[in-house]
Structure formats: C-alpha cells, structure tokens
PDB file of C-alpha atoms in Angstrom:
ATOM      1  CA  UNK F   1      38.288-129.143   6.696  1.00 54.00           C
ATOM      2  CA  UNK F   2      38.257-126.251   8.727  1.00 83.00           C
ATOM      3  CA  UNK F   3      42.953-126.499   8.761  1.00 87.00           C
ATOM      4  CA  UNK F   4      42.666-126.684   5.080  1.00 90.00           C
ATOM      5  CA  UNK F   5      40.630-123.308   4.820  1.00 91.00           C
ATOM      6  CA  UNK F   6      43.219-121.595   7.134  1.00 94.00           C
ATOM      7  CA  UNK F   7      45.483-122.912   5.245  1.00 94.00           C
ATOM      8  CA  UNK F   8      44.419-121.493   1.991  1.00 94.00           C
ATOM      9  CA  UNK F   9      43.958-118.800   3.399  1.00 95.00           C
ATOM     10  CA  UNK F  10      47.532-118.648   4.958  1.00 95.00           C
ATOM     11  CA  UNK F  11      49.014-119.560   1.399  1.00 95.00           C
ATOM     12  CA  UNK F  12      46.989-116.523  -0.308  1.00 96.00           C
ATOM     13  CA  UNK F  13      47.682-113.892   2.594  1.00 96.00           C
ATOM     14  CA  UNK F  14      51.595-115.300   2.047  1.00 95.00           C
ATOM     15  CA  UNK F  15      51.125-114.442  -1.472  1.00 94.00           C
ATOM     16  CA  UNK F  16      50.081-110.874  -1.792  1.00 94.00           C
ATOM     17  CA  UNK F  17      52.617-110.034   0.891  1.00 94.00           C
ATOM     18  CA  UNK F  18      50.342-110.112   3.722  1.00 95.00           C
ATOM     19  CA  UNK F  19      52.828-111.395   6.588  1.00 96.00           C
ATOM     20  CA  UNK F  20      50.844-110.274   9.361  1.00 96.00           C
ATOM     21  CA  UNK F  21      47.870-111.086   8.757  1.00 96.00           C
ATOM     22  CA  UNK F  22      49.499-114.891   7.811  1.00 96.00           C
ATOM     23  CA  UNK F  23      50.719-114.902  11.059  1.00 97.00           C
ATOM     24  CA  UNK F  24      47.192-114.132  12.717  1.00 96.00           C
ATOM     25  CA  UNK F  25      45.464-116.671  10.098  1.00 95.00           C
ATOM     26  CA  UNK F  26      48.010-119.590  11.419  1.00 96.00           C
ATOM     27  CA  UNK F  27      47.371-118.655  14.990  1.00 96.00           C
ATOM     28  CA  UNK F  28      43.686-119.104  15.030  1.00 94.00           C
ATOM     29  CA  UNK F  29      43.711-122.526  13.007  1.00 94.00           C
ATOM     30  CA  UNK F  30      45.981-123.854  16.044  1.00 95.00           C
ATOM     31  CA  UNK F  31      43.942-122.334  18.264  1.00 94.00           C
ATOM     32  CA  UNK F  32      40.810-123.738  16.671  1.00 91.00           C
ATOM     33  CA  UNK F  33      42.438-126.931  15.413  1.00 90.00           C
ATOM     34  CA  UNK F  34      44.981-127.595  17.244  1.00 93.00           C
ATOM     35  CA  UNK F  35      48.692-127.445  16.464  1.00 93.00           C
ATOM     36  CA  UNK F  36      49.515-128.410  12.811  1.00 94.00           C
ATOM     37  CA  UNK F  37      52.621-129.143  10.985  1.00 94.00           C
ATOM     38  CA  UNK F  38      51.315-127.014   7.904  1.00 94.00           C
ATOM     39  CA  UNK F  39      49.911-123.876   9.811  1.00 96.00           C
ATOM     40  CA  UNK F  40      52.872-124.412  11.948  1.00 96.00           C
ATOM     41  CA  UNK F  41      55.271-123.884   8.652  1.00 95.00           C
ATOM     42  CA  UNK F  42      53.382-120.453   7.526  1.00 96.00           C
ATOM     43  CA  UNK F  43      53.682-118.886  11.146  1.00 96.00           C
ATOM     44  CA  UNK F  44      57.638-119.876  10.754  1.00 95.00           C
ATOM     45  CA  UNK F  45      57.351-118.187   7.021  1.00 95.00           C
ATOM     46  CA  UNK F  46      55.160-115.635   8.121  1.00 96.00           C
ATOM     47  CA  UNK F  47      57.791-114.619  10.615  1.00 96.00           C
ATOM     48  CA  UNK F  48      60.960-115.246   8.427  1.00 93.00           C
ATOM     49  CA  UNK F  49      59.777-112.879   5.739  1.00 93.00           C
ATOM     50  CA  UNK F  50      60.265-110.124   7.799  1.00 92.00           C
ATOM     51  CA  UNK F  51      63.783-110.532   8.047  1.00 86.00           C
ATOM     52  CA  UNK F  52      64.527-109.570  11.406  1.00 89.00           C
ATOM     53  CA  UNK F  53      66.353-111.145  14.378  1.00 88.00           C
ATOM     54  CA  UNK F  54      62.917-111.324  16.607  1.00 91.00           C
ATOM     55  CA  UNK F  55      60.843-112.863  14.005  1.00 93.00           C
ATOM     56  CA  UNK F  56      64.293-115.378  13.137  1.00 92.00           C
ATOM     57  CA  UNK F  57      63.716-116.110  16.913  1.00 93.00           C
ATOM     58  CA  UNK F  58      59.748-116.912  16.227  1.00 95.00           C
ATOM     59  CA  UNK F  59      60.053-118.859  13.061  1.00 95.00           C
ATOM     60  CA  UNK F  60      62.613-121.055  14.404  1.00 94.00           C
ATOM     61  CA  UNK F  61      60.363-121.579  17.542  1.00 95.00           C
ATOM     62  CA  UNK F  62      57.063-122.472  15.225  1.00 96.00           C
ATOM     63  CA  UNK F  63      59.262-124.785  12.742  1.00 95.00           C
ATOM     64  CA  UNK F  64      60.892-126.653  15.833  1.00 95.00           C
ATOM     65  CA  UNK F  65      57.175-126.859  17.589  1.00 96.00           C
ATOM     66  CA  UNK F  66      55.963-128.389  13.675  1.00 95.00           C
ATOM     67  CA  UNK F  67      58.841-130.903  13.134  1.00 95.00           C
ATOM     68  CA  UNK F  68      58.332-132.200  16.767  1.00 95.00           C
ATOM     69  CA  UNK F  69      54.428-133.486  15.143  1.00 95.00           C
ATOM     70  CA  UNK F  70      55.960-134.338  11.727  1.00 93.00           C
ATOM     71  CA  UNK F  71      59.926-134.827  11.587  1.00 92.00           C
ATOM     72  CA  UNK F  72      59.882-135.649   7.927  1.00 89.00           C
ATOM     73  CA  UNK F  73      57.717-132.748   7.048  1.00 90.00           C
ATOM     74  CA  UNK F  74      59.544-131.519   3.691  1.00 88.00           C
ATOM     75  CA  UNK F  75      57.882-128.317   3.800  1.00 88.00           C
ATOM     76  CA  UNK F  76      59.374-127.513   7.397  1.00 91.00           C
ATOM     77  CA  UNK F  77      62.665-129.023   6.555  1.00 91.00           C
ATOM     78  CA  UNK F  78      63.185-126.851   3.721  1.00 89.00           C
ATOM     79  CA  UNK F  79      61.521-123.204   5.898  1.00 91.00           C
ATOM     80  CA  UNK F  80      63.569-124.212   8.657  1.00 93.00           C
ATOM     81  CA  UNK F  81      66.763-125.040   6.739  1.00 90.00           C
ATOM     82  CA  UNK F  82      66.737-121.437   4.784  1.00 88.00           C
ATOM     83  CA  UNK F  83      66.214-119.737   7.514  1.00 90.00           C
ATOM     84  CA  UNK F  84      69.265-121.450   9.256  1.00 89.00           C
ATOM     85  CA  UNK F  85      71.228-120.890   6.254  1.00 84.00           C
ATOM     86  CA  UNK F  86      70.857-116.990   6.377  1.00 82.00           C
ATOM     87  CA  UNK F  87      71.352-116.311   9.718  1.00 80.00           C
ATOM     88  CA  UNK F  88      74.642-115.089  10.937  1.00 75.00           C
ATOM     89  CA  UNK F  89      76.716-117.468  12.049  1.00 72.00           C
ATOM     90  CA  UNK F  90      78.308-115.426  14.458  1.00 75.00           C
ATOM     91  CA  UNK F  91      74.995-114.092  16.398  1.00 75.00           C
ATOM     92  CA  UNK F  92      73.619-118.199  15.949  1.00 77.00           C
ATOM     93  CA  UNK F  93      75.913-120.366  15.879  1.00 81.00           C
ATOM     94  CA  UNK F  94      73.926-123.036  16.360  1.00 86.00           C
ATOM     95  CA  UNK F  95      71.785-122.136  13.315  1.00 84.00           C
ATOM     96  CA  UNK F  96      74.522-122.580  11.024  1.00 79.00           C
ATOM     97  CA  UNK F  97      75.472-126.019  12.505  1.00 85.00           C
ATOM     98  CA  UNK F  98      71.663-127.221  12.070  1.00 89.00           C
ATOM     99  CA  UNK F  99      71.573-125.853   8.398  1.00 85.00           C
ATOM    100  CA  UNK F 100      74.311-128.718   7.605  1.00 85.00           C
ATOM    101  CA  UNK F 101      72.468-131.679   9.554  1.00 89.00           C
ATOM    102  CA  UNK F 102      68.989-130.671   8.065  1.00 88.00           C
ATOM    103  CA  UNK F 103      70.054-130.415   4.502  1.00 84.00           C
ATOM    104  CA  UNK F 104      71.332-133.938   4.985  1.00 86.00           C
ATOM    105  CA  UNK F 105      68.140-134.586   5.755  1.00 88.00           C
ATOM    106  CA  UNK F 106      66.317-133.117   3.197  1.00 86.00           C
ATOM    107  CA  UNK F 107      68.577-134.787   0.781  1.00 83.00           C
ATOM    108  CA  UNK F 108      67.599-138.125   1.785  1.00 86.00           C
ATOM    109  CA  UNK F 109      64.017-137.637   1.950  1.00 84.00           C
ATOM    110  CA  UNK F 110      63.431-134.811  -1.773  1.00 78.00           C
ATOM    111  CA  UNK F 111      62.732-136.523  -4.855  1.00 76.00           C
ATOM    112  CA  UNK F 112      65.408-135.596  -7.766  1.00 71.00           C
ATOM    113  CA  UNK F 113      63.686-132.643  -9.474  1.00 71.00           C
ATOM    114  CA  UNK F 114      60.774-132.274  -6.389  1.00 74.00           C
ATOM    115  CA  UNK F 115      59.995-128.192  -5.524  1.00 74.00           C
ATOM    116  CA  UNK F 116      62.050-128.361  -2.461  1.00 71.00           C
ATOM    117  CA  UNK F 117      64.894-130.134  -4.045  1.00 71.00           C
ATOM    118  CA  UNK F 118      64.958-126.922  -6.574  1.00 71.00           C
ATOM    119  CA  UNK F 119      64.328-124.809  -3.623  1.00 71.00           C
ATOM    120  CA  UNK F 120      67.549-126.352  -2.026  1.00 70.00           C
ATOM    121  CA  UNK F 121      69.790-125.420  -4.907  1.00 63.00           C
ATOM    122  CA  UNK F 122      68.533-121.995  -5.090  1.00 64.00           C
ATOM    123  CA  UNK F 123      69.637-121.478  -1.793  1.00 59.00           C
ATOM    124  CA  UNK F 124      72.740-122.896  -2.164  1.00 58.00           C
ATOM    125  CA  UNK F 125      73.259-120.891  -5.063  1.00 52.00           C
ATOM    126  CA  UNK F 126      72.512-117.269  -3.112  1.00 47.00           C
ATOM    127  CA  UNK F 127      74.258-118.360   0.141  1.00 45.00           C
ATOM    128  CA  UNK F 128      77.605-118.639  -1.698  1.00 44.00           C
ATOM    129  CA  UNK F 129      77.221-115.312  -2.574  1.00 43.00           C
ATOM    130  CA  UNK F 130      80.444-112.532  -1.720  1.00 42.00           C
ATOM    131  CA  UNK F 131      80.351-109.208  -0.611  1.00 41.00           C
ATOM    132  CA  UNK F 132      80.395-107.785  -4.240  1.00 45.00           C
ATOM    133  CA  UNK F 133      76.974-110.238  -5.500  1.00 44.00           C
ATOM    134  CA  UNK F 134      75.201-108.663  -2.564  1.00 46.00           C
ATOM    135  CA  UNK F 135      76.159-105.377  -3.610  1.00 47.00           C
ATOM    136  CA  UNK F 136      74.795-106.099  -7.488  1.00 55.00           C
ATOM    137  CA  UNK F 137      72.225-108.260  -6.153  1.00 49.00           C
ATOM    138  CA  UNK F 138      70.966-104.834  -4.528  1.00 56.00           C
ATOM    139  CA  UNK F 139      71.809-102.452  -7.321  1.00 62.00           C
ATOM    140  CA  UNK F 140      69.758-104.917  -9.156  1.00 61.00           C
ATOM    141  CA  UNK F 141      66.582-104.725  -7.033  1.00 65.00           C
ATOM    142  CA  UNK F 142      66.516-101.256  -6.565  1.00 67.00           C
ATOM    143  CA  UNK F 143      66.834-101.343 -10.706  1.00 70.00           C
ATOM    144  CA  UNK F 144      63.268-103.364 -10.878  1.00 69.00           C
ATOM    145  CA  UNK F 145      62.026-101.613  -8.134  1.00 70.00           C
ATOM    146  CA  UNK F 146      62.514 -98.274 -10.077  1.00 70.00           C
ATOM    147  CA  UNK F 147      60.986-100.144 -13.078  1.00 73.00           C
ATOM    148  CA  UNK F 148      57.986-101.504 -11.706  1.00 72.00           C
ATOM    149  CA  UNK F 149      57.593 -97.619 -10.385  1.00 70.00           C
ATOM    150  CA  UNK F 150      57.839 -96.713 -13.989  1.00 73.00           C
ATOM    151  CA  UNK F 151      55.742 -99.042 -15.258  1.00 77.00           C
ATOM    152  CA  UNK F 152      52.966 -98.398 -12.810  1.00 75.00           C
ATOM    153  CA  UNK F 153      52.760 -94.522 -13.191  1.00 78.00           C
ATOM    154  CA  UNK F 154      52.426 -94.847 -17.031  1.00 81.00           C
ATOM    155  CA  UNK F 155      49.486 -97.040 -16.082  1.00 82.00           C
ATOM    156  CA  UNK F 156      47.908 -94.853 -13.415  1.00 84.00           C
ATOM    157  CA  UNK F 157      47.792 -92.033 -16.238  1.00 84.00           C
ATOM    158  CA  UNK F 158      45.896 -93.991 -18.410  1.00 84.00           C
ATOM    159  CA  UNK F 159      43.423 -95.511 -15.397  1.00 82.00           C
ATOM    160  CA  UNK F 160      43.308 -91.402 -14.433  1.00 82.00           C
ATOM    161  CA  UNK F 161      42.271 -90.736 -17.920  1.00 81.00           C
ATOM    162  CA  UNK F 162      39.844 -93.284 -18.026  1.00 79.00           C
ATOM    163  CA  UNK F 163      38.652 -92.757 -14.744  1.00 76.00           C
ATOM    164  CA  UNK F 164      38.181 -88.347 -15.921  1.00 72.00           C
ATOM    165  CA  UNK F 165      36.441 -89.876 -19.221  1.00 72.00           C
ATOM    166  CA  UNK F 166      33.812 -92.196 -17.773  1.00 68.00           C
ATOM    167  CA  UNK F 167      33.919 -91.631 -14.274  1.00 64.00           C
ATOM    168  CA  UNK F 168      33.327 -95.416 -13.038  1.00 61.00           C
ATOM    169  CA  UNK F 169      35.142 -96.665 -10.177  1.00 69.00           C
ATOM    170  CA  UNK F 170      35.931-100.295 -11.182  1.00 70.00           C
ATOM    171  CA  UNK F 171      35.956-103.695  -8.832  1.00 74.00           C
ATOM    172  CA  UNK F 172      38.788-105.018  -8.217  1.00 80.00           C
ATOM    173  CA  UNK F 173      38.548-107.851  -6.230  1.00 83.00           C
ATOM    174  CA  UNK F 174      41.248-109.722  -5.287  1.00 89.00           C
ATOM    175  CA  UNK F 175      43.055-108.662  -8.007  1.00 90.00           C
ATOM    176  CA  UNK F 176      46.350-107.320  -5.979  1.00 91.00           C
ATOM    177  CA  UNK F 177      47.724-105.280  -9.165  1.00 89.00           C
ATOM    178  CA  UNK F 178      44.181-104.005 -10.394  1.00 89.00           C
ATOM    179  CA  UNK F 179      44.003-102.639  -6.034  1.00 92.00           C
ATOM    180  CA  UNK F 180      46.923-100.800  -6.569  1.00 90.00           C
ATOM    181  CA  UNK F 181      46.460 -99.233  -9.613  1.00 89.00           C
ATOM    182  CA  UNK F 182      42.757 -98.214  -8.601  1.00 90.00           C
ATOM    183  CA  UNK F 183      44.087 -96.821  -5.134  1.00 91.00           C
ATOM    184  CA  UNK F 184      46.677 -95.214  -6.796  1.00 89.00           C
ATOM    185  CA  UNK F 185      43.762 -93.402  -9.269  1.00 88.00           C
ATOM    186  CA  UNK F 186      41.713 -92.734  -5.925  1.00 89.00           C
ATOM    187  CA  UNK F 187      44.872 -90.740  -4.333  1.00 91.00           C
ATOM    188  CA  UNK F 188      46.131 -88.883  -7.040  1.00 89.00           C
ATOM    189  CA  UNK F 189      42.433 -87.381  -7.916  1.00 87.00           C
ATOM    190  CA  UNK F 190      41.644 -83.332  -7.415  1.00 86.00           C
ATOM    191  CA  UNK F 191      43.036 -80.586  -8.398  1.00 89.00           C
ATOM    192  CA  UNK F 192      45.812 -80.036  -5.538  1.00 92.00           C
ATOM    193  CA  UNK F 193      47.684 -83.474  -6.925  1.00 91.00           C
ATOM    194  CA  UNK F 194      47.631 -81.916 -10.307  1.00 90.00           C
ATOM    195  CA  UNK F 195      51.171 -81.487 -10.835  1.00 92.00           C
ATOM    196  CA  UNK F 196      51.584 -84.842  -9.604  1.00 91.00           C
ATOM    197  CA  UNK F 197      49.866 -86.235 -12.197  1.00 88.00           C
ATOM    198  CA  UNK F 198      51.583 -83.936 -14.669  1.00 90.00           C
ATOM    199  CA  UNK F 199      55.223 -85.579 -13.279  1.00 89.00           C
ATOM    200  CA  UNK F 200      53.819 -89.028 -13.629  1.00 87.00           C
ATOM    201  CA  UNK F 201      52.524 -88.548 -16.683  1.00 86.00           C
ATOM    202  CA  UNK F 202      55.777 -87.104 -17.972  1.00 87.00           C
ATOM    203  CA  UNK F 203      58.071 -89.482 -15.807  1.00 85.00           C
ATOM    204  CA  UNK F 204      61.567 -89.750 -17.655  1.00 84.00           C
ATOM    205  CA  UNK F 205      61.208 -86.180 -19.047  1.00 90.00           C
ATOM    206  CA  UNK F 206      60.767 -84.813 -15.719  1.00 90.00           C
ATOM    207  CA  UNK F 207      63.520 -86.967 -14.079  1.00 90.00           C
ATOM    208  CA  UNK F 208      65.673 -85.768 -16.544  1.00 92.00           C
ATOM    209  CA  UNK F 209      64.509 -81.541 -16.387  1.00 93.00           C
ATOM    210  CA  UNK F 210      64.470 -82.154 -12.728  1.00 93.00           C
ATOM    211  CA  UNK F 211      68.625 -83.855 -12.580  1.00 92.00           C
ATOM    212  CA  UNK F 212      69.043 -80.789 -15.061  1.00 94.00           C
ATOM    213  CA  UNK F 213      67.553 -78.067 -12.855  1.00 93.00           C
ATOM    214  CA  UNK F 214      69.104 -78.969  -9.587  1.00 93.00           C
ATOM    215  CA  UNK F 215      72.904 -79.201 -10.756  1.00 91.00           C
ATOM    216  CA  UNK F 216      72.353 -75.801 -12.441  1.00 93.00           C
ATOM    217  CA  UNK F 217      71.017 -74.086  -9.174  1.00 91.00           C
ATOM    218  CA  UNK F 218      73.940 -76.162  -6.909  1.00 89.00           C
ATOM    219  CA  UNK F 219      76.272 -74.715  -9.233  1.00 90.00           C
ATOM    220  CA  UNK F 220      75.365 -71.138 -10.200  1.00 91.00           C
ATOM    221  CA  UNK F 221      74.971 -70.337  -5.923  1.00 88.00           C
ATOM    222  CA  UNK F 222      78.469 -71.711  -6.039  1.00 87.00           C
ATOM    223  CA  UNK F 223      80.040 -69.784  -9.151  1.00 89.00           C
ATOM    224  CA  UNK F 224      78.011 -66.826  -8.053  1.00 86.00           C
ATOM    225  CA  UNK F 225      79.403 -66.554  -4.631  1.00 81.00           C
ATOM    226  CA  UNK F 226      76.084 -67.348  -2.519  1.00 79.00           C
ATOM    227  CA  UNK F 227      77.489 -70.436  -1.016  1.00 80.00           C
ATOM    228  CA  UNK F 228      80.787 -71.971  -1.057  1.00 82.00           C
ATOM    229  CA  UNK F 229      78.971 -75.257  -1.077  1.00 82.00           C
ATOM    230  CA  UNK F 230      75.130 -75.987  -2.163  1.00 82.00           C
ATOM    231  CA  UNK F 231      72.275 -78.437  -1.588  1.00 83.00           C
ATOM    232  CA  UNK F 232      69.625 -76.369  -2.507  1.00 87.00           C
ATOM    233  CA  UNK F 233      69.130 -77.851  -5.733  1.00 87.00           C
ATOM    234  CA  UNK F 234      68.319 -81.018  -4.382  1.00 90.00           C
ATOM    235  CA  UNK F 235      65.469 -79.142  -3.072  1.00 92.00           C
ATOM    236  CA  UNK F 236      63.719 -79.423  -6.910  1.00 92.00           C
ATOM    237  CA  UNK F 237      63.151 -83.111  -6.118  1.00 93.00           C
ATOM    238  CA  UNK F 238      60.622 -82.345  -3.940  1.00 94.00           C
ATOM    239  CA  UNK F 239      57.689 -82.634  -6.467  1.00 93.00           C
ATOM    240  CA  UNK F 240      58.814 -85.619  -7.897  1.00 92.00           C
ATOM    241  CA  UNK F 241      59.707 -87.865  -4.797  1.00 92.00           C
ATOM    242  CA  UNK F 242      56.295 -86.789  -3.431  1.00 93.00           C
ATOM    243  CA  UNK F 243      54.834 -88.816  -6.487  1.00 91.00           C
ATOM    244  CA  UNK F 244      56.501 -91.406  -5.612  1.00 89.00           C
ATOM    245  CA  UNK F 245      55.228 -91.723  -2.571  1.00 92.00           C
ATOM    246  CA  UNK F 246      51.994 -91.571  -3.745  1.00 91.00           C
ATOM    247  CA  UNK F 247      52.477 -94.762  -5.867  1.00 89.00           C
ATOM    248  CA  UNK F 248      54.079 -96.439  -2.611  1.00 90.00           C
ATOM    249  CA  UNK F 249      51.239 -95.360  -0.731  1.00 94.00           C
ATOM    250  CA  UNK F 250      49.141 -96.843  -3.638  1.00 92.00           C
ATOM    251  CA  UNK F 251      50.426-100.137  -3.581  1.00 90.00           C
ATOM    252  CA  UNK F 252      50.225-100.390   0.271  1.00 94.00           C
ATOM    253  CA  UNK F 253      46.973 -99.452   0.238  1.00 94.00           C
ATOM    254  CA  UNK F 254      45.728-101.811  -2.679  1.00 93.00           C
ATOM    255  CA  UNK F 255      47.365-104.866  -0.950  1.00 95.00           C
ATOM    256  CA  UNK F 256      45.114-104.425   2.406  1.00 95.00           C
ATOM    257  CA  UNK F 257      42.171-103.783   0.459  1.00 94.00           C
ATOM    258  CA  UNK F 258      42.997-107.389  -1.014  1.00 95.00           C
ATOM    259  CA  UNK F 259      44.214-108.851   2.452  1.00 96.00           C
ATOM    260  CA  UNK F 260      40.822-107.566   4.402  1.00 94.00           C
ATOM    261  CA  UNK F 261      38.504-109.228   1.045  1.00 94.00           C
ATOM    262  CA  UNK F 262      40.713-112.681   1.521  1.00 95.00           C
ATOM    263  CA  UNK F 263      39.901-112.570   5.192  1.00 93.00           C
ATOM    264  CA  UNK F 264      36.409-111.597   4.813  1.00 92.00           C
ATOM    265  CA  UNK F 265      35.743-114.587   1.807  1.00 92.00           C
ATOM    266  CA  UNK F 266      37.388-117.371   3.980  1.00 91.00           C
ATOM    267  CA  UNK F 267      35.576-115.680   6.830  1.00 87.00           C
ATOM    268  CA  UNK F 268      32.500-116.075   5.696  1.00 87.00           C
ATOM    269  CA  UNK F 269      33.397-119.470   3.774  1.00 84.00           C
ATOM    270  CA  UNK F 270      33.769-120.786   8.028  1.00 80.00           C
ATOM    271  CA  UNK F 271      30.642-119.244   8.853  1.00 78.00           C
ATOM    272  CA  UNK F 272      28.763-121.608   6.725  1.00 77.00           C
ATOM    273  CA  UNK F 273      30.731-124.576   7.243  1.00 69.00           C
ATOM    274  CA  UNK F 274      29.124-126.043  10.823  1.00 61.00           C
ATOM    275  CA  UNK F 275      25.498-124.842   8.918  1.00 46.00           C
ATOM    276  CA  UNK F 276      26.655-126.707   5.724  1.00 41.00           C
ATOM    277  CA  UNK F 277      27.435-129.814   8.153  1.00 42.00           C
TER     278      UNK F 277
END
C-alpha cells in the first residue's frame, strides 16, 4: 500500500508540473519500499522533463536500474525509449542505437491501440521532424503561450473585481488553475500595481498603444537628429512586460501552493496508515 500512495502521489506531482518534488516523492518510496519498477519510471520522468543533459544522464540511470526488476515493464520501455529517441545522437551514440532495439521491443509486447502503442507513434511522428517543423513547432508554442497569457489576465480582472467587490479570499485547493488565478489576484493588489492592473485589464489595446508609442519615439530621435540610431522606445515596454511577469510569477506561485497541499494530503494519508493497520 504504502508504493501505491507514493505513487499517486508521484503521478499528481508529475501532473501539475511538479518535477522536483516527483523526484523527491520517488526517492523516499525506494527508500521506504524498496526499489520499484513504477517509482523507478517517475524518477526517470521526473528527470527527463527537465530536458537537460544531467537529468538525460539520471533518467537513463533510474529506467536501466527499473527494467533490471521488470524487463517487460511497458511503462519503462516506452520512458526509456523517448528519451533515447531525443537525445543527440552525436553526444550518445549509444542512446540512439538502444532507441531501435527497445522499440522492437515494445512492438512485440503493446497491444494494437494500447496508450503506449499511441505514445509510440506520437513519437515517431515528432522525431521525424526537420529543422523548419522545429522552428513552427516553436513559433507555435510561444503562440499558446501568449494566449494562455491573454486568457489569464482577462480572468485576473474579473477575480480582482470580484475580489474589490466582496473582499473574500476563496479556497482553492488543489485546483492548479483556480492557485494561479488567486495568486495572481493576491500580487497584483494595492495601489502601487495599479497601472498594472489598468494594462491587464486593457491587454490588446495597450499592446497595440504601446507598439505605437515606441516606433514613434525610435523614429522622431532619429528624424530629429538626437540619435543616428534609437532604442529608447523600446523603453515604453517596461510597464507592460512587468505585468507579465506578474502573471508568470502567478502561475509559479499557484503551482507550489498545489504541490506543498498534494504533499501534505498524502502526507498525512501515511501518517494514518500503520494506525489504520
């Protein structure tokens, strides 16, 4: 019992983004438990998600260490095998070979139509990507990414409004997006992050005045002989990036809020466990 609660609890740190605290999670059910095929594949996720050559290194180390108890483990087959498939197969060589035996593998042993079957051709689908898909594929993300920034400050004005009217500071539980929009109300409150407020509430309006303003000033130093070459427009984005970063910091914020009440629930959940024994 006690694997399966840090494993639920890895799987709903892993959801809400919470890498780190995965990888701690994982650690202290092998500690505790022993070593695990299924705690073993979150570490290697845990690690993987962060995309970088060190945490490759650690991933590959926890899947190896998990198919060594369970060789047919689907779950590791499939971890292990993307993260194989995206390394570079100049800096690991031997990464790229294994991504060819192990979807072999994993071909045998996945059910037509089974998650990691799908999971298989997804991969196969963004690893024959060129040069030019990653270069959408990123104009793409930063696209949503400006959207979801879009969508959340027209949000936060109407949580600040609601927040001004009735003055009740709601729970939010686990609730990742309901964290973020209620840490987003708690930073942009008092009357110094007026203005910021103002620019969220206004958002395409004041991208636009703001685009406006700066290529007029960048342009007028130049035409009037100031400068033979100006940046000091860009200088008029100030106000608005620093309301951005107010959301970012909003959304950080609300996801450890929700990481420390996950720990704190299963926490408690293994505190009654030997009593409820």
């Amino acid at each position: 019992m006690e694997q399966q609660q840090y494993a639920e609890q890895c799987s709903e740190l892993f959801a809400v983004g919470g890498y780190a605290s995965v990888r701690k999670a994982a650690r202290a059910g092998i500690e505790e438990c022993g070593p695990d095929p299924v705690l073993l594949r979150w570490l290697g996720q845990a690690h993987a998600a962060e995309d970088e050559d060190d945490h490759d290194c650690e991933a590959e180390a926890a899947y190896r260490q998990g198919l060594a108890l369970a060789a047919d483990d689907l779950g590791l087959l499939v971890s292990y095998w993307e993260l194989c498939l995206r390394s570079d197969s100049f800096d690991h060589p031997h990464r790229a070979k294994r991504a060819v035996t192990l979807q072999q593998r994993i071909e045998e042993l996945a059910p037509p139509g089974s998650p990691e079957g799908r999971r298989v051709d997804d991969a196969v689908g963004w690893a024959g990507r060129g040069y030019w898909d990653d270069v959408t594929a990123g104009a793409v993300r930063g696209q949503v990414e400006q959207e979801v920034l879009a969508e959340q400050s027209v949000l936060v004005t109407d949580a600040l409004r609601r927040a001004a009217r009735d003055g009740v500071r709601p729970d939010t539980g686990e609730d990742l997006h309901a964290a973020e929009l209620a840490a987003a109300v708690e930073l942009l409150q008092g009357p110094h992050n007026a203005p910021l407020r103002l620019l969220l509430a206004h958002r395409v309006g004041a991208y636009v005045v703001t685009f406006l303003a700066s290529f007029t000033l960048n342009k007028a130093l130049v035409w009037g002989g100031v400068v033979r070459f100006s940046l000091w427009g860009w200088l008029l984005w100030i106000p608005l990036l620093a309301a951005e970063t107010k959301l970012r910091q909003a959304r950080k914020l609300g996801q450890q809020r929700v990481i420390e009440r996950i720990q704190a629930r299963h926490g408690e959940a293994r505190d009654r466990t030997p009593s409820a024994g």
